[in-house]
Tab-separated table of C-alpha atoms and ligand atoms in Angstrom:
chain	number	residue	atom	x	y	z
U	1	UNK	CA	8.949	-16.273	3.753
U	2	UNK	CA	10.374	-12.946	4.964
U	3	UNK	CA	10.961	-11.969	8.565
U	4	UNK	CA	9.569	-8.458	8.137
U	5	UNK	CA	7.534	-6.551	5.585
U	6	UNK	CA	7.276	-2.788	6.083
U	7	UNK	CA	4.379	-0.978	4.431
U	8	UNK	CA	5.045	2.719	3.739
U	9	UNK	CA	8.029	4.787	2.609
U	10	UNK	CA	7.823	7.851	4.848
U	11	UNK	CA	10.191	8.620	7.746
U	12	UNK	CA	8.554	5.896	9.884
U	13	UNK	CA	8.873	3.175	7.225
U	14	UNK	CA	12.443	3.974	6.170
U	15	UNK	CA	13.655	4.349	9.766
U	16	UNK	CA	12.093	1.005	10.668
U	17	UNK	CA	13.861	-0.422	7.598
U	18	UNK	CA	17.256	0.987	8.661
U	19	UNK	CA	16.956	-0.677	12.076
U	20	UNK	CA	15.539	-3.961	10.767
U	21	UNK	CA	18.177	-4.189	8.027
U	22	UNK	CA	21.001	-3.486	10.481
U	23	UNK	CA	19.594	-6.297	12.647
U	24	UNK	CA	20.092	-8.628	9.627
U	25	UNK	CA	16.343	-9.094	9.149
U	26	UNK	CA	16.479	-8.288	5.394
U	27	UNK	CA	13.232	-6.286	5.340
U	28	UNK	CA	11.054	-5.842	2.301
U	29	UNK	CA	9.623	-2.328	2.134
U	30	UNK	CA	6.533	-1.688	0.022
U	31	UNK	CA	6.889	1.974	-0.916
U	32	UNK	CA	3.631	2.675	-2.839
U	33	UNK	CA	3.414	3.061	-6.619
U	34	UNK	CA	3.177	6.843	-6.763
U	35	UNK	CA	3.664	8.523	-3.379
U	36	UNK	CA	7.148	7.177	-2.685
U	37	UNK	CA	8.805	8.977	0.232
U	38	UNK	CA	5.650	10.073	2.046
U	39	UNK	CA	4.383	13.515	3.002
U	40	UNK	CA	7.772	15.245	2.981
U	41	UNK	CA	7.858	14.832	-0.801
U	42	UNK	CA	5.171	17.549	-0.876
U	43	UNK	CA	7.270	20.181	0.807
U	44	UNK	CA	10.330	22.300	0.112
U	45	UNK	CA	12.635	23.266	2.980
U	46	UNK	CA	12.630	21.129	6.152
U	47	UNK	CA	14.343	23.085	8.926
U	48	UNK	CA	13.433	21.049	11.995
U	49	UNK	CA	14.882	17.612	11.252
U	50	UNK	CA	17.956	17.208	13.482
U	51	UNK	CA	21.325	16.877	11.773
U	52	UNK	CA	20.716	19.407	9.010
U	53	UNK	CA	21.602	22.833	10.479
U	54	UNK	CA	21.161	24.547	7.109
U	55	UNK	CA	17.847	22.764	6.451
U	56	UNK	CA	17.213	20.213	3.728
U	57	UNK	CA	14.638	19.888	0.965
U	58	UNK	CA	11.934	17.335	1.844
U	59	UNK	CA	12.597	15.060	-1.184
U	60	UNK	CA	16.371	15.151	-0.508
U	61	UNK	CA	15.816	14.075	3.095
U	62	UNK	CA	13.638	11.173	1.974
U	63	UNK	CA	16.189	10.185	-0.696
U	64	UNK	CA	18.848	10.005	2.014
U	65	UNK	CA	16.625	7.900	4.284
U	66	UNK	CA	15.962	5.467	1.445
U	67	UNK	CA	19.670	5.254	0.535
U	68	UNK	CA	20.505	4.543	4.190
U	69	UNK	CA	17.860	1.796	4.389
U	70	UNK	CA	19.077	0.225	1.116
U	71	UNK	CA	22.716	0.438	2.154
U	72	UNK	CA	22.048	-2.131	4.888
U	73	UNK	CA	20.047	-4.474	2.662
U	74	UNK	CA	16.452	-3.246	2.584
U	75	UNK	CA	14.657	-4.326	-0.584
U	76	UNK	CA	12.239	-1.671	-1.852
U	77	UNK	CA	9.224	-2.532	-4.006
U	78	UNK	CA	7.407	0.294	-5.819
U	79	UNK	CA	3.828	-0.868	-5.517
U	80	UNK	CA	0.760	-0.485	-3.293
U	81	UNK	CA	-0.483	-2.999	-0.795
U	82	UNK	CA	-4.102	-3.642	-1.746
U	83	UNK	CA	-4.944	-6.425	0.680
U	84	UNK	CA	-3.587	-7.625	3.972
U	85	UNK	CA	-4.134	-10.899	5.789
U	86	UNK	CA	-2.834	-10.620	9.346
U	87	UNK	CA	-4.421	-13.641	11.037
U	88	UNK	CA	-2.161	-16.445	12.168
U	89	UNK	CA	1.604	-16.781	12.187
U	90	UNK	CA	2.041	-16.052	8.444
U	91	UNK	CA	1.073	-12.537	7.388
U	92	UNK	CA	0.180	-12.090	3.715
U	93	UNK	CA	0.437	-8.918	1.671
U	94	UNK	CA	-1.141	-8.581	-1.771
U	95	UNK	CA	0.165	-5.926	-4.168
U	96	UNK	CA	-1.536	-3.881	-6.869
U	97	UNK	CA	0.363	-5.784	-9.576
U	98	UNK	CA	-1.082	-9.070	-8.269
U	99	UNK	CA	2.118	-10.153	-6.533
U	100	UNK	CA	2.027	-11.587	-3.008
U	101	UNK	CA	4.536	-11.625	-0.181
U	102	UNK	CA	4.567	-13.410	3.158
U	103	UNK	CA	6.267	-12.487	6.403
U	104	UNK	CA	6.349	-13.385	10.070
U	105	UNK	CA	5.902	-9.738	11.070
U	106	UNK	CA	4.440	-6.615	9.507
U	107	UNK	CA	5.225	-2.990	10.247
U	108	UNK	CA	2.376	-0.783	9.133
U	109	UNK	CA	3.597	2.798	8.455
U	110	UNK	CA	1.148	4.232	5.953
U	111	UNK	CA	0.969	7.721	7.455
U	112	UNK	CA	-1.994	10.043	7.329
U	113	UNK	CA	-3.325	12.491	4.792
U	114	UNK	CA	-4.162	16.119	5.446
U	115	UNK	CA	-7.550	16.945	3.947
U	116	UNK	CA	-7.264	19.198	0.938
U	117	UNK	CA	-9.505	21.965	-0.305
U	118	UNK	CA	-9.841	20.174	-3.636
U	119	UNK	CA	-8.498	23.077	-5.704
U	120	UNK	CA	-6.305	22.559	-8.781
U	121	UNK	CA	-3.568	24.937	-7.491
U	122	UNK	CA	-2.974	22.979	-4.283
U	123	UNK	CA	-0.344	20.564	-5.551
U	124	UNK	CA	1.638	23.243	-7.407
U	125	UNK	CA	1.734	25.701	-4.492
U	126	UNK	CA	2.306	23.160	-1.685
U	127	UNK	CA	5.540	24.251	0.023
U	128	UNK	CA	5.374	27.586	-1.802
U	129	UNK	CA	3.227	29.524	0.628
U	130	UNK	CA	0.609	26.790	0.957
U	131	UNK	CA	0.990	24.580	4.011
U	132	UNK	CA	-0.804	22.049	6.174
U	133	UNK	CA	1.494	22.325	9.163
U	134	UNK	CA	2.060	25.480	11.242
U	135	UNK	CA	4.695	23.785	13.410
U	136	UNK	CA	6.643	22.930	10.256
U	137	UNK	CA	6.274	26.154	8.280
U	138	UNK	CA	5.214	28.988	10.620
U	139	UNK	CA	8.812	30.170	10.889
U	140	UNK	CA	8.837	31.078	7.174
U	141	UNK	CA	6.070	33.678	7.650
U	142	UNK	CA	7.685	36.313	9.863
U	143	UNK	CA	5.910	39.671	9.598
U	144	UNK	CA	3.650	38.332	6.824
U	145	UNK	CA	-0.100	38.315	6.247
U	146	UNK	CA	-1.483	34.811	6.148
U	147	UNK	CA	-4.738	32.901	6.544
U	148	UNK	CA	-5.829	29.653	8.130
U	149	UNK	CA	-8.784	27.769	6.647
U	150	UNK	CA	-10.936	25.860	9.141
U	151	UNK	CA	-13.122	26.218	12.206
U	152	UNK	CA	-12.093	23.383	14.509
U	153	UNK	CA	-9.620	23.105	17.372
U	154	UNK	CA	-6.706	22.392	15.052
U	155	UNK	CA	-7.436	25.554	13.016
U	156	UNK	CA	-7.580	27.653	16.207
U	157	UNK	CA	-4.348	26.063	17.455
U	158	UNK	CA	-2.593	26.728	14.129
U	159	UNK	CA	-3.884	30.325	13.899
U	160	UNK	CA	-2.857	31.165	17.470
U	161	UNK	CA	0.586	29.593	17.003
U	162	UNK	CA	1.112	31.449	13.714
U	163	UNK	CA	0.619	34.855	15.401
U	164	UNK	CA	4.091	34.325	16.906
U	165	UNK	CA	5.477	34.970	13.440
U	166	UNK	CA	2.909	36.652	11.207
U	167	UNK	CA	1.704	40.247	11.570
U	168	UNK	CA	-1.830	39.266	10.633
U	169	UNK	CA	-3.677	35.928	10.576
U	170	UNK	CA	-7.114	35.636	8.975
U	171	UNK	CA	-9.226	32.645	9.909
U	172	UNK	CA	-11.444	31.713	6.976
U	173	UNK	CA	-14.455	29.649	7.971
U	174	UNK	CA	-17.423	28.540	5.880
U	175	UNK	CA	-19.975	29.075	8.689
U	176	UNK	CA	-20.770	31.884	11.131
U	177	UNK	CA	-19.747	29.924	14.221
U	178	UNK	CA	-16.858	27.645	15.130
U	179	UNK	CA	-16.722	23.929	15.852
U	180	UNK	CA	-13.698	24.478	18.106
U	181	UNK	CA	-13.922	24.070	21.887
U	182	UNK	CA	-14.797	27.171	23.940
U	183	UNK	CA	-11.272	27.539	25.333
U	184	UNK	CA	-9.634	27.425	21.882
U	185	UNK	CA	-12.210	29.817	20.432
U	186	UNK	CA	-11.648	32.290	23.247
U	187	UNK	CA	-7.878	32.149	22.829
U	188	UNK	CA	-8.289	33.015	19.145
U	189	UNK	CA	-10.937	35.724	19.755
U	190	UNK	CA	-8.668	37.372	22.348
U	191	UNK	CA	-5.676	37.477	20.001
U	192	UNK	CA	-5.411	40.936	18.396
U	193	UNK	CA	-3.531	39.576	15.350
U	194	UNK	CA	-6.381	37.206	14.389
U	195	UNK	CA	-9.322	38.361	12.274
U	196	UNK	CA	-12.199	36.053	11.358
U	197	UNK	CA	-13.687	35.913	7.868
U	198	UNK	CA	-17.061	34.250	8.412
U	199	UNK	CA	-19.245	32.421	5.885
U	200	UNK	CA	-16.382	32.237	3.414
U	201	UNK	CA	-15.132	29.406	1.195
U	202	UNK	CA	-11.841	29.459	-0.707
U	203	UNK	CA	-12.680	29.102	-4.403
U	204	UNK	CA	-9.174	29.642	-5.808
U	205	UNK	CA	-5.603	30.180	-4.647
U	206	UNK	CA	-3.631	32.863	-6.496
U	207	UNK	CA	0.069	32.821	-7.346
U	208	UNK	CA	2.365	31.581	-10.119
U	209	UNK	CA	5.372	30.536	-8.061
U	210	UNK	CA	4.107	31.328	-4.539
U	211	UNK	CA	0.799	32.111	-2.850
U	212	UNK	CA	-0.286	35.743	-3.349
U	213	UNK	CA	-3.919	35.531	-2.269
U	214	UNK	CA	-7.234	33.728	-2.552
U	215	UNK	CA	-10.654	34.124	-4.099
U	216	UNK	CA	-13.349	33.907	-1.445
U	217	UNK	CA	-17.010	33.110	-1.981
U	218	UNK	CA	-19.594	34.173	0.597
U	219	UNK	CA	-21.401	30.917	1.436
U	220	UNK	CA	-24.645	32.818	2.171
U	221	UNK	CA	-24.842	35.553	-0.489
U	222	UNK	CA	-22.609	33.934	-3.129
U	223	UNK	CA	-20.642	37.189	-3.436
U	224	UNK	CA	-17.048	36.767	-4.603
U	225	UNK	CA	-14.060	38.753	-3.269
U	226	UNK	CA	-10.261	38.635	-3.273
U	227	UNK	CA	-7.953	38.566	-0.262
U	228	UNK	CA	-4.218	39.291	-0.646
U	229	UNK	CA	-2.015	36.905	1.345
U	230	UNK	CA	1.589	35.757	1.671
U	231	UNK	CA	0.602	32.320	2.867
U	232	UNK	CA	-2.311	29.946	3.366
U	233	UNK	CA	-2.593	27.169	5.962
U	234	UNK	CA	-5.241	24.502	5.479
U	235	UNK	CA	-6.508	23.010	8.768
U	236	UNK	CA	-9.669	21.113	7.852
U	237	UNK	CA	-8.734	17.669	9.121
U	238	UNK	CA	-6.420	14.725	8.810
U	239	UNK	CA	-7.227	11.122	7.917
U	240	UNK	CA	-4.958	8.280	9.068
U	241	UNK	CA	-4.503	5.803	6.176
U	242	UNK	CA	-6.114	2.806	7.844
U	243	UNK	CA	-8.574	1.510	5.227
U	244	UNK	CA	-6.519	-1.680	4.716
U	245	UNK	CA	-6.851	-2.683	8.355
U	246	UNK	CA	-10.468	-1.772	9.100
U	247	UNK	CA	-12.017	-4.710	10.938
U	248	UNK	CA	-8.559	-6.288	11.325
U	249	UNK	CA	-6.770	-4.044	13.813
U	250	UNK	CA	-8.281	-2.029	16.677
U	251	UNK	CA	-8.486	1.707	16.047
U	252	UNK	CA	-8.582	4.588	18.546
U	253	UNK	CA	-11.537	7.031	18.776
U	254	UNK	CA	-9.371	9.457	16.731
U	255	UNK	CA	-9.171	6.881	13.926
U	256	UNK	CA	-5.491	6.023	14.345
U	257	UNK	CA	-4.285	2.435	14.821
U	258	UNK	CA	-4.383	1.516	18.516
U	259	UNK	CA	-1.054	0.423	20.011
U	260	UNK	CA	-0.178	-0.948	23.428
U	261	UNK	CA	1.216	1.884	25.574
U	262	UNK	CA	4.481	3.327	24.297
U	263	UNK	CA	5.088	0.258	22.127
U	264	UNK	CA	4.119	-0.283	18.484
U	265	UNK	CA	2.211	-3.502	19.213
U	266	UNK	CA	-1.238	-3.477	17.614
U	267	UNK	CA	-4.191	-5.641	18.636
U	268	UNK	CA	-2.869	-8.476	16.408
U	269	UNK	CA	0.325	-10.295	17.452
U	270	UNK	CA	3.098	-9.830	14.906
U	271	UNK	CA	1.634	-6.624	13.464
U	272	UNK	CA	3.300	-3.388	14.500
U	273	UNK	CA	2.402	0.173	13.544
U	274	UNK	CA	4.439	3.373	13.441
U	275	UNK	CA	4.405	7.032	12.473
U	276	UNK	CA	1.467	9.307	11.756
U	277	UNK	CA	-0.898	6.338	11.350
U	278	UNK	CA	-0.727	5.872	15.148
U	279	UNK	CA	-0.258	9.525	16.095
U	280	UNK	CA	-3.222	11.898	16.349
U	281	UNK	CA	-1.189	14.693	17.967
U	282	UNK	CA	2.468	15.274	17.100
U	283	UNK	CA	2.731	14.183	13.436
U	284	UNK	CA	6.276	15.315	12.686
U	285	UNK	CA	8.994	13.667	10.603
U	286	UNK	CA	11.250	13.148	13.590
U	287	UNK	CA	8.493	11.675	15.791
U	288	UNK	CA	7.532	9.360	12.919
U	289	UNK	CA	11.181	8.307	12.558
U	290	UNK	CA	11.394	7.628	16.313
U	291	UNK	CA	8.209	5.624	16.115
U	292	UNK	CA	9.687	3.596	13.221
U	293	UNK	CA	12.614	2.731	15.488
U	294	UNK	CA	10.236	1.482	18.191
U	295	UNK	CA	8.411	-0.687	15.646
U	296	UNK	CA	11.611	-2.253	14.309
U	297	UNK	CA	12.818	-3.064	17.837
U	298	UNK	CA	9.422	-4.479	18.839
U	299	UNK	CA	9.323	-6.611	15.688
U	300	UNK	CA	12.864	-7.811	16.323
U	301	UNK	CA	11.962	-8.853	19.892
U	302	UNK	CA	8.790	-10.552	18.643
U	303	UNK	CA	10.728	-12.549	16.032
U	304	UNK	CA	13.204	-13.683	18.667
U	305	UNK	CA	10.329	-14.781	20.929
U	306	UNK	CA	8.641	-16.563	18.010
U	307	UNK	CA	11.542	-19.010	17.954
U	308	UNK	CA	11.108	-19.772	21.681
U	309	UNK	CA	7.368	-20.313	21.396
U	310	UNK	CA	7.287	-22.713	18.425
U	311	UNK	CA	5.875	-20.002	16.179
U	312	UNK	CA	2.814	-19.156	18.296
U	313	UNK	CA	2.113	-15.425	17.616
U	314	UNK	CA	0.144	-14.741	20.840
U	315	UNK	CA	2.693	-16.467	23.060
U	316	UNK	CA	5.558	-14.711	21.223
U	317	UNK	CA	3.927	-11.315	21.585
U	318	UNK	CA	3.358	-11.874	25.325
U	319	UNK	CA	6.906	-13.162	25.798
U	320	UNK	CA	8.450	-10.223	23.906
U	321	UNK	CA	6.478	-7.733	26.023
U	322	UNK	CA	7.502	-9.531	29.214
U	323	UNK	CA	11.172	-9.624	28.206
U	324	UNK	CA	11.071	-5.872	27.403
U	325	UNK	CA	9.675	-5.206	30.876
U	326	UNK	CA	12.270	-7.447	32.579
U	327	UNK	CA	15.100	-5.698	30.706
U	328	UNK	CA	13.718	-2.270	31.668
U	329	UNK	CA	13.485	-3.266	35.350
U	330	UNK	CA	16.969	-4.785	35.220
U	331	UNK	CA	18.433	-1.593	33.737
U	332	UNK	CA	16.641	0.496	36.366
U	333	UNK	CA	17.977	-1.790	39.155
U	334	UNK	CA	21.495	-1.570	37.746
U	335	UNK	CA	21.278	2.210	37.777
U	336	UNK	CA	20.330	2.329	41.499
Y	1	FAD	C1	3.242	19.705	3.179
Y	1	FAD	C2	3.802	19.094	4.432
Y	1	FAD	C3	4.956	19.623	4.980
Y	1	FAD	C4	5.505	19.064	6.126
Y	1	FAD	N1	6.655	19.602	6.633
Y	1	FAD	C5	7.227	19.042	7.728
Y	1	FAD	C6	8.428	19.585	8.272
Y	1	FAD	O1	8.963	20.589	7.788
Y	1	FAD	N2	8.954	18.954	9.345
Y	1	FAD	C7	8.383	17.859	9.933
Y	1	FAD	O2	8.935	17.315	10.904
Y	1	FAD	N3	7.235	17.341	9.446
Y	1	FAD	C8	6.652	17.907	8.372
Y	1	FAD	N4	5.458	17.409	7.884
Y	1	FAD	C9	4.866	16.246	8.566
Y	1	FAD	C10	5.620	14.971	8.131
Y	1	FAD	O3	5.714	14.953	6.734
Y	1	FAD	C11	4.909	13.738	8.643
Y	1	FAD	O4	4.747	13.825	10.034
Y	1	FAD	C12	5.719	12.471	8.308
Y	1	FAD	O5	5.978	12.395	6.939
Y	1	FAD	C13	4.982	11.219	8.754
Y	1	FAD	O6	5.733	10.121	8.409
Y	1	FAD	P1	5.101	8.665	8.191
Y	1	FAD	O7	6.218	7.794	7.779
Y	1	FAD	O8	4.312	8.295	9.372
Y	1	FAD	O9	4.041	8.833	7.021
Y	1	FAD	P2	4.126	9.445	5.546
Y	1	FAD	O10	5.246	10.400	5.382
Y	1	FAD	O11	2.744	9.922	5.270
Y	1	FAD	O12	4.449	8.170	4.646
Y	1	FAD	C14	3.524	7.131	4.512
Y	1	FAD	C15	3.863	6.379	3.247
Y	1	FAD	O13	3.078	5.190	3.170
Y	1	FAD	C16	2.665	5.023	1.837
Y	1	FAD	N5	1.478	4.176	1.769
Y	1	FAD	C17	0.238	4.445	2.233
Y	1	FAD	N6	-0.594	3.429	1.949
Y	1	FAD	C18	0.141	2.501	1.307
Y	1	FAD	C19	-0.136	1.234	0.740
Y	1	FAD	N7	-1.363	0.691	0.789
Y	1	FAD	N8	0.849	0.555	0.126
Y	1	FAD	C20	2.111	1.062	0.066
Y	1	FAD	N9	2.436	2.274	0.604
Y	1	FAD	C21	1.467	2.974	1.197
Y	1	FAD	C22	2.376	6.450	1.384
Y	1	FAD	O14	2.309	6.515	-0.005
Y	1	FAD	C23	3.584	7.155	1.969
Y	1	FAD	O15	4.666	7.050	1.102
Y	1	FAD	C24	4.886	17.947	6.745
Y	1	FAD	C25	3.717	17.415	6.195
Y	1	FAD	C26	3.182	17.975	5.049
Y	1	FAD	C27	1.932	17.392	4.456
């Protein structure tokens, strides 16, 4: 039996693996069969990950994280977890190829998926003018004309933020009124750079190597028109990848996995969660990496406590939390 199995190969999973491997816990990381490396594999230049002043391509960054995790002894398996048994002291993970693994602790780092428009051009143009993250990519659209698709709070937030860079931001929404809260709507309505395109659905995205525009369909009249653009941001929702743990771990009202305070402890002792799957707000590579660190340290403390408590997961979880608190108080006292 392993000490730790990590599920997910994004920044959270690989960072957890780096810490767990350096703590001699010989982690097994299940990377997925197709989407190895997580969301950053879908982008081009990453300019906001510390340590890379010139920027780095998303896949290169993930390759480096994996190499760093493997350098310290992480074993990576290219398969999907299809079933998870988290009850009791032995956690069991079943893979798509039928294989099974057991561990004393699990770190769940499966990320979240931005909802897509469902158009064939989306994959090809992702990172080439098509984005799901204004914080990540807004900087690339200085003095450009762009559009945001969506009518909720996140679309209003993205559109308002993007006016810092772009000359013009269209908001394309399929209805004639917004779902967003009054305050976010008003902020967008008051912004002179934002123009709303009501009752409009994106039927196609134009561009061979980069986004050049979209085909819009009027959702009331059916009329079709073209809109020239330098960039398109899709803000129609985000789904944490939690289907494996429904009914097994507590979730938050936002649909992310619930964790105890600033820790990564889930509702089940010995199961820890990290990255975008627990984060409804920040969802950045560096926050996911930081969260992976927290999970590895929590798991490490839990495993140490498991030895003291004759393998009782609940007692070990309580002891690990108590020890963390005692250490924090001790450090604070020492600093006084
Ligand atoms: C197009 C795009 C561009 C972005 N650009 C930036 C940027 O420039 N800067 C920035 O900081 N952030 C950026 N982000 C956000 C950033 O990518 C995420 O915040 C970050 O990747 C989250 O890391 P994570 O490890 O939590 O999850 P993810 O990166 O989503 O990784 C989760 C991994 O778990 C795997 N997985 C899921 N289910 C299973 C399973 N059952 N079995 C095995 N594996 C499984 C997935 O396949 C995936 O590999 C961008 C996001 C997108 C979509």
